[in-house]
Amino acid sequence: MAELSVRMRELVQPHLTGIEPYDPMFSPCRINLSANENTYPLPSAVRAAIDEALAATPLNRYPDPLANELRDALAARHGLERTQVCVGNGGDELLFNLLLAFGGRGRALLTCPPDFSEYAFFASLLETDVVRVPRDPETFAPNIPEALHAARSANLVIVTSPNNPTGDVLPLEFVEDLCHACPGIVMVDEAYGEFADEGVSAVPLLGRHANLVVLRTLSKAFGEAGIRCGYVLAARDVIDVFSAVRQIYSVNVLTQAAALVAVRSRDAYAPVVERIRSERERLHAGIEALISATSAAGRVWRGQGNFLLVRLPDAARLRERLRDEYSILVRDFSSAPGLAGCLRITVGTPEENDAVLSALAELLKGDES
Ligand SMILES: *Cc1c(COP(=O)(O)O)cnc(C)c1O
């Protein structure tokens, strides 16, 4: 991670002097469970259909700026109209555009950290103040009364369900109350929505709240983090804003083609999602058993995404040993605010999860002696 040079600090806009490039702390490993990707192979029929679609895509023409065919497929998936969908170059672009359109100097974004670090990062790029209502330090439950109070004077709210990295989902009444309380836009980031239980998505609330925006992505359950495609669902006039501020050709022809196949094949993903959900429960039980078998103080939280948040003794060192001795990469949050001692482990394939459990068993046992 490089700080800006002295020379560049004088040249960039004053509010950008402290920025540093995002560092996903990636190093090549046999098992990468650090980025909440879907580590299962794409269903083979889907992969074949994508390859065919890509091969048939001309590269000499500009993309359809709004990706209307893809919007139609997404709208159909969610029982909405095309005019209620905007696609982006990953959910990240849409988060940036949300801040670009509705944030800005002298305006406030409300968040409930620990949450996705990109929210505060994009807010800082766009000079948006961040009002933080932290979660309970032990349970990570959001502070609902405080958040509702703060929402009344916020221009923008972003909440996450399931939340990254804590894994919990928000009660829908809370989302509705936020929509009533906030005079501006309320975004519910559902990047992990497909992994959660039935009935926790805010999508059905869109008809009732004109200031609600739901963010989704093809990067997680759909197993297409590499193609960079996300989308927002909202009322038509909100979508008009997203459509107006976006980089015109940000979603390229190959991405549009691959995403269209994936969305139309969504039923083929159901067994993979089911598998990840059951592996998540198995991994949770396994880690819980390891913690109680050692005298080590630790905790693993229940989560509804494709990852688990764990607190283990000497977490930063443990993460290094997993990487260096077992070639397993997990995400270290132990120096992030509110997440002391915490690692986030993506739920992988059964073999990958077994490797994590046996490595942790050895490392935690060694820790005891
Ligand atoms: C992964 C993720 C996203 C979006 O990721 P993209 O790959 O940019 O679509 C958004 N929000 C959260 C909380 C995430 O974890």
Tab-separated table of C-alpha atoms and ligand atoms in Angstrom:
chain	number	residue	atom	x	y	z
A	1	MET	CA	0.000	0.000	0.000
A	2	ALA	CA	1.607	3.255	-1.146
A	3	GLU	CA	0.967	6.664	0.291
A	4	LEU	CA	0.920	9.541	-2.166
A	5	SER	CA	4.286	11.117	-2.912
A	6	VAL	CA	4.947	14.561	-1.482
A	7	ARG	CA	4.668	15.980	-4.997
A	8	MET	CA	1.301	14.320	-5.612
A	9	ARG	CA	-0.027	15.456	-2.275
A	10	GLU	CA	0.352	18.983	-3.570
A	11	LEU	CA	-1.328	18.249	-6.881
A	12	VAL	CA	-4.419	16.249	-5.932
A	13	GLN	CA	-7.579	17.837	-4.559
A	14	PRO	CA	-7.004	18.760	-0.898
A	15	HIS	CA	-9.466	16.185	0.463
A	16	LEU	CA	-7.647	13.388	-1.373
A	17	THR	CA	-4.179	13.798	0.156
A	18	GLY	CA	-4.722	10.915	2.562
A	19	ILE	CA	-6.016	8.331	0.083
A	20	GLU	CA	-4.279	5.052	-0.562
A	21	PRO	CA	-5.084	2.365	-3.107
A	22	TYR	CA	-7.417	-0.360	-1.818
A	23	ASP	CA	-5.443	-3.369	-0.647
A	24	PRO	CA	-7.405	-6.629	-0.578
A	25	MET	CA	-4.377	-8.213	1.179
A	26	PHE	CA	-4.285	-10.885	-1.444
A	27	SER	CA	-1.467	-13.353	-1.794
A	28	PRO	CA	-1.645	-16.428	-4.007
A	29	CYS	CA	-2.711	-19.437	-1.926
A	30	ARG	CA	-3.959	-22.965	-2.534
A	31	ILE	CA	-7.262	-22.073	-0.867
A	32	ASN	CA	-8.522	-18.513	-1.089
A	33	LEU	CA	-11.344	-17.834	1.351
A	34	SER	CA	-10.607	-14.141	1.770
A	35	ALA	CA	-12.940	-12.292	-0.587
A	36	ASN	CA	-16.366	-13.940	-0.204
A	37	GLU	CA	-16.313	-15.181	-3.754
A	38	ASN	CA	-18.279	-18.252	-4.713
A	39	THR	CA	-15.525	-20.883	-4.840
A	40	TYR	CA	-17.676	-23.534	-6.522
A	41	PRO	CA	-17.288	-24.045	-10.274
A	42	LEU	CA	-20.109	-22.524	-12.326
A	43	PRO	CA	-22.800	-25.087	-13.156
A	44	SER	CA	-21.359	-26.620	-16.332
A	45	ALA	CA	-24.400	-25.916	-18.500
A	46	VAL	CA	-24.255	-22.256	-17.438
A	47	ARG	CA	-20.552	-22.057	-18.190
A	48	ALA	CA	-21.099	-23.590	-21.632
A	49	ALA	CA	-23.926	-21.154	-22.391
A	50	ILE	CA	-21.771	-18.212	-21.282
A	51	ASP	CA	-18.884	-19.347	-23.484
A	52	GLU	CA	-21.249	-19.581	-26.428
A	53	ALA	CA	-22.706	-16.139	-25.727
A	54	LEU	CA	-19.254	-14.590	-25.396
A	55	ALA	CA	-18.079	-16.184	-28.649
A	56	ALA	CA	-21.100	-14.701	-30.445
A	57	THR	CA	-20.596	-11.171	-29.073
A	58	PRO	CA	-19.148	-8.647	-31.546
A	59	LEU	CA	-16.371	-6.588	-29.974
A	60	ASN	CA	-16.273	-3.726	-32.447
A	61	ARG	CA	-19.516	-2.085	-31.312
A	62	TYR	CA	-20.137	-0.067	-28.179
A	63	PRO	CA	-22.290	-1.717	-25.547
A	64	ASP	CA	-25.941	-0.811	-25.063
A	65	PRO	CA	-25.334	1.918	-22.438
A	66	LEU	CA	-28.201	0.905	-20.176
A	67	ALA	CA	-27.943	-2.840	-20.901
A	68	ASN	CA	-31.671	-3.037	-21.560
A	69	GLU	CA	-31.805	-6.764	-22.263
A	70	LEU	CA	-30.067	-7.444	-18.978
A	71	ARG	CA	-32.308	-4.938	-17.189
A	72	ASP	CA	-35.341	-6.799	-18.531
A	73	ALA	CA	-34.000	-10.122	-17.265
A	74	LEU	CA	-33.254	-8.625	-13.833
A	75	ALA	CA	-36.631	-6.908	-13.676
A	76	ALA	CA	-38.346	-10.191	-14.507
A	77	ARG	CA	-36.345	-11.943	-11.808
A	78	HIS	CA	-37.575	-9.501	-9.191
A	79	GLY	CA	-41.084	-8.885	-10.516
A	80	LEU	CA	-40.308	-5.244	-11.349
A	81	GLU	CA	-40.205	-3.031	-14.427
A	82	ARG	CA	-37.104	-2.319	-16.520
A	83	THR	CA	-37.335	1.309	-15.380
A	84	GLN	CA	-36.696	0.164	-11.805
A	85	VAL	CA	-33.284	-1.382	-12.586
A	86	CYS	CA	-29.852	0.138	-13.232
A	87	VAL	CA	-26.765	-2.018	-13.829
A	88	GLY	CA	-23.199	-1.102	-12.978
A	89	ASN	CA	-19.596	-2.229	-13.208
A	90	GLY	CA	-19.938	-4.233	-10.015
A	91	GLY	CA	-21.947	-3.122	-7.026
A	92	ASP	CA	-18.974	-0.910	-6.229
A	93	GLU	CA	-19.658	1.414	-9.146
A	94	LEU	CA	-23.247	1.806	-8.001
A	95	LEU	CA	-22.152	2.578	-4.441
A	96	PHE	CA	-19.823	5.226	-5.828
A	97	ASN	CA	-22.611	6.627	-7.998
A	98	LEU	CA	-24.996	6.675	-5.034
A	99	LEU	CA	-22.526	8.875	-3.138
A	100	LEU	CA	-21.831	10.922	-6.267
A	101	ALA	CA	-25.504	11.677	-6.817
A	102	PHE	CA	-26.856	11.933	-3.283
A	103	GLY	CA	-23.801	12.664	-1.139
A	104	GLY	CA	-21.264	15.435	-1.514
A	105	ARG	CA	-19.834	18.292	0.452
A	106	GLY	CA	-21.821	19.322	3.505
A	107	ARG	CA	-24.082	16.281	3.274
A	108	ALA	CA	-24.189	13.260	5.557
A	109	LEU	CA	-24.195	9.505	5.018
A	110	LEU	CA	-25.405	7.367	7.919
A	111	THR	CA	-23.800	3.931	8.376
A	112	CYS	CA	-23.861	1.250	11.077
A	113	PRO	CA	-20.295	-0.072	11.319
A	114	PRO	CA	-18.574	-2.470	11.357
A	115	ASP	CA	-19.727	-2.732	7.766
A	116	PHE	CA	-18.342	-2.707	4.218
A	117	SER	CA	-15.313	-0.393	4.149
A	118	GLU	CA	-16.117	0.900	0.657
A	119	TYR	CA	-18.986	3.056	1.992
A	120	ALA	CA	-16.681	5.295	4.001
A	121	PHE	CA	-14.025	5.180	1.284
A	122	PHE	CA	-16.375	6.429	-1.440
A	123	ALA	CA	-17.797	8.999	0.982
A	124	SER	CA	-14.290	10.346	1.542
A	125	LEU	CA	-13.618	10.545	-2.208
A	126	LEU	CA	-16.821	12.541	-2.606
A	127	GLU	CA	-16.363	14.716	0.486
A	128	THR	CA	-19.445	13.300	2.148
A	129	ASP	CA	-19.606	13.368	5.947
A	130	VAL	CA	-20.100	9.965	7.549
A	131	VAL	CA	-22.302	9.690	10.630
A	132	ARG	CA	-21.570	6.367	12.304
A	133	VAL	CA	-23.966	4.609	14.649
A	134	PRO	CA	-21.876	1.631	15.736
A	135	ARG	CA	-23.289	-1.811	16.358
A	136	ASP	CA	-23.192	-3.512	19.743
A	137	PRO	CA	-19.521	-4.440	20.289
A	138	GLU	CA	-20.345	-8.037	21.280
A	139	THR	CA	-23.483	-9.067	19.397
A	140	PHE	CA	-23.020	-6.664	16.466
A	141	ALA	CA	-26.738	-5.915	16.575
A	142	PRO	CA	-27.438	-2.478	15.087
A	143	ASN	CA	-28.436	0.278	17.497
A	144	ILE	CA	-31.920	0.756	16.070
A	145	PRO	CA	-33.163	3.718	18.146
A	146	GLU	CA	-29.945	5.687	17.606
A	147	ALA	CA	-29.879	4.879	13.900
A	148	LEU	CA	-33.480	5.995	13.453
A	149	HIS	CA	-32.745	9.187	15.304
A	150	ALA	CA	-29.644	9.913	13.190
A	151	ALA	CA	-31.511	9.044	9.977
A	152	ARG	CA	-33.765	12.061	10.456
A	153	SER	CA	-30.927	14.426	9.656
A	154	ALA	CA	-28.998	12.246	7.175
A	155	ASN	CA	-29.089	12.798	3.413
A	156	LEU	CA	-28.343	9.179	2.783
A	157	VAL	CA	-28.361	5.872	4.680
A	158	ILE	CA	-26.550	2.658	3.747
A	159	VAL	CA	-27.305	-0.506	5.686
A	160	THR	CA	-26.235	-4.020	4.774
A	161	SER	CA	-28.239	-7.227	5.034
A	162	PRO	CA	-26.668	-9.730	5.443
A	163	ASN	CA	-23.982	-7.419	6.762
A	164	ASN	CA	-20.348	-7.782	5.713
A	165	PRO	CA	-18.415	-8.773	7.826
A	166	THR	CA	-20.787	-9.547	10.729
A	167	GLY	CA	-23.229	-11.712	8.738
A	168	ASP	CA	-26.455	-10.643	10.471
A	169	VAL	CA	-29.630	-9.599	8.661
A	170	LEU	CA	-31.764	-6.574	9.449
A	171	PRO	CA	-35.392	-6.721	10.534
A	172	LEU	CA	-37.556	-5.376	7.708
A	173	GLU	CA	-39.430	-3.120	10.144
A	174	PHE	CA	-36.122	-1.373	10.805
A	175	VAL	CA	-35.628	-0.839	7.064
A	176	GLU	CA	-39.141	0.560	6.767
A	177	ASP	CA	-38.639	2.830	9.766
A	178	LEU	CA	-35.390	4.099	8.223
A	179	CYS	CA	-37.271	4.875	5.005
A	180	HIS	CA	-39.813	6.894	6.987
A	181	ALA	CA	-37.204	8.623	9.126
A	182	CYS	CA	-34.694	9.625	6.448
A	183	PRO	CA	-35.656	12.521	4.178
A	184	GLY	CA	-33.121	11.226	1.622
A	185	ILE	CA	-32.271	7.870	0.068
A	186	VAL	CA	-31.994	4.611	2.036
A	187	MET	CA	-29.903	1.893	0.428
A	188	VAL	CA	-30.041	-1.709	1.601
A	189	ASP	CA	-26.941	-3.500	0.325
A	190	GLU	CA	-27.997	-7.093	-0.339
A	191	ALA	CA	-24.784	-8.308	-1.963
A	192	TYR	CA	-25.284	-11.584	-0.042
A	193	GLY	CA	-29.082	-11.656	-0.304
A	194	GLU	CA	-29.242	-15.002	-2.123
A	195	PHE	CA	-27.600	-16.806	0.813
A	196	ALA	CA	-30.053	-15.499	3.410
A	197	ASP	CA	-33.290	-17.054	4.619
A	198	GLU	CA	-36.536	-16.476	2.753
A	199	GLY	CA	-38.302	-13.287	3.653
A	200	VAL	CA	-35.371	-11.106	4.698
A	201	SER	CA	-34.948	-9.204	1.425
A	202	ALA	CA	-36.107	-5.598	1.235
A	203	VAL	CA	-37.047	-5.960	-2.452
A	204	PRO	CA	-40.767	-6.446	-1.669
A	205	LEU	CA	-40.734	-3.108	0.184
A	206	LEU	CA	-39.842	-1.179	-2.974
A	207	GLY	CA	-43.501	-0.695	-3.847
A	208	ARG	CA	-44.120	1.019	-0.531
A	209	HIS	CA	-41.070	3.250	-0.117
A	210	ALA	CA	-40.125	5.653	-2.884
A	211	ASN	CA	-36.751	6.427	-1.244
A	212	LEU	CA	-35.581	2.800	-0.921
A	213	VAL	CA	-32.753	1.429	-3.080
A	214	VAL	CA	-31.680	-2.237	-2.994
A	215	LEU	CA	-28.193	-3.172	-4.205
A	216	ARG	CA	-27.449	-6.621	-5.614
A	217	THR	CA	-24.453	-8.155	-7.365
A	218	LEU	CA	-23.491	-11.100	-9.550
A	219	SER	CA	-20.183	-11.343	-7.674
A	220	LYS	CA	-21.264	-13.549	-4.801
A	221	ALA	CA	-23.998	-16.179	-5.236
A	222	PHE	CA	-23.776	-16.017	-9.039
A	223	GLY	CA	-20.055	-16.777	-8.937
A	224	GLU	CA	-19.117	-14.030	-11.389
A	225	ALA	CA	-16.973	-11.624	-9.372
A	226	GLY	CA	-14.611	-11.438	-12.342
A	227	ILE	CA	-17.116	-10.010	-14.816
A	228	ARG	CA	-17.930	-6.977	-12.612
A	229	CYS	CA	-21.687	-6.647	-12.660
A	230	GLY	CA	-24.042	-5.328	-10.003
A	231	TYR	CA	-27.418	-3.638	-10.084
A	232	VAL	CA	-29.736	-1.442	-8.086
A	233	LEU	CA	-33.513	-1.703	-7.790
A	234	ALA	CA	-35.521	1.402	-6.895
A	235	ALA	CA	-38.367	3.696	-7.901
A	236	ARG	CA	-38.216	4.936	-11.472
A	237	ASP	CA	-37.121	8.501	-10.668
A	238	VAL	CA	-34.308	7.218	-8.436
A	239	ILE	CA	-33.145	4.923	-11.247
A	240	ASP	CA	-33.215	7.893	-13.638
A	241	VAL	CA	-30.603	9.530	-11.394
A	242	PHE	CA	-28.395	6.411	-11.375
A	243	SER	CA	-28.745	6.207	-15.166
A	244	ALA	CA	-27.830	9.860	-15.580
A	245	VAL	CA	-24.636	9.909	-13.497
A	246	ARG	CA	-23.122	6.629	-14.645
A	247	GLN	CA	-20.124	6.193	-16.932
A	248	ILE	CA	-21.945	5.577	-20.196
A	249	TYR	CA	-20.219	2.341	-21.218
A	250	SER	CA	-19.153	1.014	-17.832
A	251	VAL	CA	-20.776	-2.389	-18.360
A	252	ASN	CA	-18.993	-3.849	-21.368
A	253	VAL	CA	-20.421	-6.179	-24.011
A	254	LEU	CA	-18.790	-9.315	-22.589
A	255	THR	CA	-20.102	-8.579	-19.117
A	256	GLN	CA	-23.591	-7.908	-20.418
A	257	ALA	CA	-23.555	-11.179	-22.369
A	258	ALA	CA	-22.256	-13.280	-19.475
A	259	ALA	CA	-24.576	-11.642	-16.944
A	260	LEU	CA	-27.611	-12.168	-19.141
A	261	VAL	CA	-26.947	-15.902	-19.326
A	262	ALA	CA	-26.339	-16.101	-15.570
A	263	VAL	CA	-29.530	-14.257	-14.654
A	264	ARG	CA	-31.626	-16.287	-17.055
A	265	SER	CA	-30.080	-19.492	-15.646
A	266	ARG	CA	-30.620	-18.520	-12.029
A	267	ASP	CA	-32.405	-21.763	-11.168
A	268	ALA	CA	-29.211	-23.673	-11.984
A	269	TYR	CA	-27.510	-21.916	-9.066
A	270	ALA	CA	-29.998	-23.045	-6.437
A	271	PRO	CA	-28.143	-26.278	-5.541
A	272	VAL	CA	-24.842	-24.366	-5.155
A	273	VAL	CA	-26.453	-21.768	-2.893
A	274	GLU	CA	-28.102	-24.541	-0.853
A	275	ARG	CA	-24.757	-26.287	-0.536
A	276	ILE	CA	-23.016	-23.136	0.641
A	277	ARG	CA	-25.748	-22.549	3.212
A	278	SER	CA	-25.389	-26.038	4.626
A	279	GLU	CA	-21.584	-25.842	4.547
A	280	ARG	CA	-21.852	-22.546	6.433
A	281	GLU	CA	-23.724	-24.321	9.229
A	282	ARG	CA	-21.217	-27.174	9.241
A	283	LEU	CA	-18.267	-24.775	9.365
A	284	HIS	CA	-19.948	-22.800	12.134
A	285	ALA	CA	-20.509	-25.944	14.194
A	286	GLY	CA	-16.946	-27.112	13.539
A	287	ILE	CA	-15.378	-23.848	14.637
A	288	GLU	CA	-17.637	-23.655	17.668
A	289	ALA	CA	-16.559	-27.169	18.658
A	290	LEU	CA	-12.886	-26.242	18.244
A	291	ILE	CA	-13.324	-23.193	20.415
A	292	SER	CA	-14.982	-25.115	23.201
A	293	ALA	CA	-12.423	-27.947	22.948
A	294	THR	CA	-9.566	-25.540	23.634
A	295	SER	CA	-9.432	-23.248	26.578
A	296	ALA	CA	-8.941	-20.420	24.098
A	297	ALA	CA	-11.386	-17.571	24.351
A	298	GLY	CA	-13.103	-17.301	21.015
A	299	ARG	CA	-16.380	-16.756	19.319
A	300	VAL	CA	-18.023	-17.470	16.004
A	301	TRP	CA	-21.054	-15.414	15.059
A	302	ARG	CA	-24.095	-16.731	13.239
A	303	GLY	CA	-24.317	-15.311	9.767
A	304	GLN	CA	-26.530	-15.489	6.718
A	305	GLY	CA	-23.945	-14.698	4.057
A	306	ASN	CA	-21.375	-17.048	2.500
A	307	PHE	CA	-18.865	-16.253	5.247
A	308	LEU	CA	-18.383	-16.432	8.992
A	309	LEU	CA	-16.901	-13.905	11.366
A	310	VAL	CA	-14.766	-15.495	14.078
A	311	ARG	CA	-12.829	-14.117	17.016
A	312	LEU	CA	-9.798	-16.166	17.923
A	313	PRO	CA	-6.749	-15.603	20.113
A	314	ASP	CA	-3.860	-13.908	18.319
A	315	ALA	CA	-5.947	-13.555	15.164
A	316	ALA	CA	-3.436	-11.661	13.031
A	317	ARG	CA	-0.757	-14.274	13.689
A	318	LEU	CA	-3.243	-17.078	13.126
A	319	ARG	CA	-4.120	-15.639	9.729
A	320	GLU	CA	-0.417	-15.518	8.813
A	321	ARG	CA	0.108	-19.093	9.905
A	322	LEU	CA	-2.920	-20.270	7.923
A	323	ARG	CA	-1.433	-18.540	4.888
A	324	ASP	CA	2.205	-19.566	5.339
A	325	GLU	CA	1.866	-23.065	6.761
A	326	TYR	CA	-1.384	-24.229	5.148
A	327	SER	CA	-1.693	-21.966	2.070
A	328	ILE	CA	-5.165	-20.917	3.220
A	329	LEU	CA	-6.045	-17.251	2.852
A	330	VAL	CA	-8.700	-15.701	5.105
A	331	ARG	CA	-9.400	-12.033	5.813
A	332	ASP	CA	-7.895	-10.341	8.831
A	333	PHE	CA	-10.093	-7.669	10.412
A	334	SER	CA	-8.304	-7.693	13.748
A	335	SER	CA	-7.041	-4.145	13.388
A	336	ALA	CA	-10.305	-2.744	11.967
A	337	PRO	CA	-12.364	-0.586	14.338
A	338	GLY	CA	-14.777	-2.684	16.405
A	339	LEU	CA	-13.402	-5.989	15.115
A	340	ALA	CA	-10.484	-6.723	17.461
A	341	GLY	CA	-9.413	-10.341	17.193
A	342	CYS	CA	-11.682	-11.036	14.223
A	343	LEU	CA	-11.107	-12.976	11.033
A	344	ARG	CA	-13.625	-13.454	8.244
A	345	ILE	CA	-13.685	-16.832	6.566
A	346	THR	CA	-15.528	-17.360	3.288
A	347	VAL	CA	-17.516	-20.589	3.163
A	348	GLY	CA	-15.867	-22.707	0.473
A	349	THR	CA	-16.344	-26.176	-0.946
A	350	PRO	CA	-16.555	-29.087	1.524
A	351	GLU	CA	-12.866	-29.880	0.867
A	352	GLU	CA	-11.837	-26.279	1.467
A	353	ASN	CA	-13.865	-26.071	4.663
A	354	ASP	CA	-12.368	-29.348	5.896
A	355	ALA	CA	-8.907	-27.911	5.265
A	356	VAL	CA	-9.789	-24.824	7.324
A	357	LEU	CA	-11.166	-26.896	10.178
A	358	SER	CA	-8.185	-29.225	10.374
A	359	ALA	CA	-5.684	-26.358	10.111
A	360	LEU	CA	-7.479	-24.442	12.857
A	361	ALA	CA	-7.617	-27.570	15.004
A	362	GLU	CA	-3.829	-27.911	14.784
A	363	LEU	CA	-3.108	-24.230	15.275
A	364	LEU	CA	-5.461	-23.774	18.210
A	365	LYS	CA	-4.236	-26.935	19.898
A	366	GLY	CA	-0.610	-25.829	19.431
A	367	ASP	CA	-1.623	-22.545	20.957
A	368	GLU	CA	-2.633	-24.229	24.196
A	369	SER	CA	0.705	-25.849	25.031
B	1	LIG	C1	-18.985	-7.794	-2.455
B	1	LIG	C2	-19.819	-6.689	-1.939
B	1	LIG	C3	-20.411	-5.717	-2.769
B	1	LIG	C4	-20.283	-5.584	-4.246
B	1	LIG	O1	-19.272	-6.213	-4.854
B	1	LIG	P1	-19.066	-6.072	-6.425
B	1	LIG	O2	-18.126	-7.177	-6.717
B	1	LIG	O3	-18.506	-4.715	-6.672
B	1	LIG	O4	-20.396	-6.238	-7.086
B	1	LIG	C5	-21.222	-4.765	-2.203
B	1	LIG	N1	-21.446	-4.751	-0.898
B	1	LIG	C6	-20.905	-5.650	-0.070
B	1	LIG	C7	-21.230	-5.578	1.374
B	1	LIG	C8	-20.064	-6.634	-0.552
B	1	LIG	O5	-19.505	-7.500	0.298
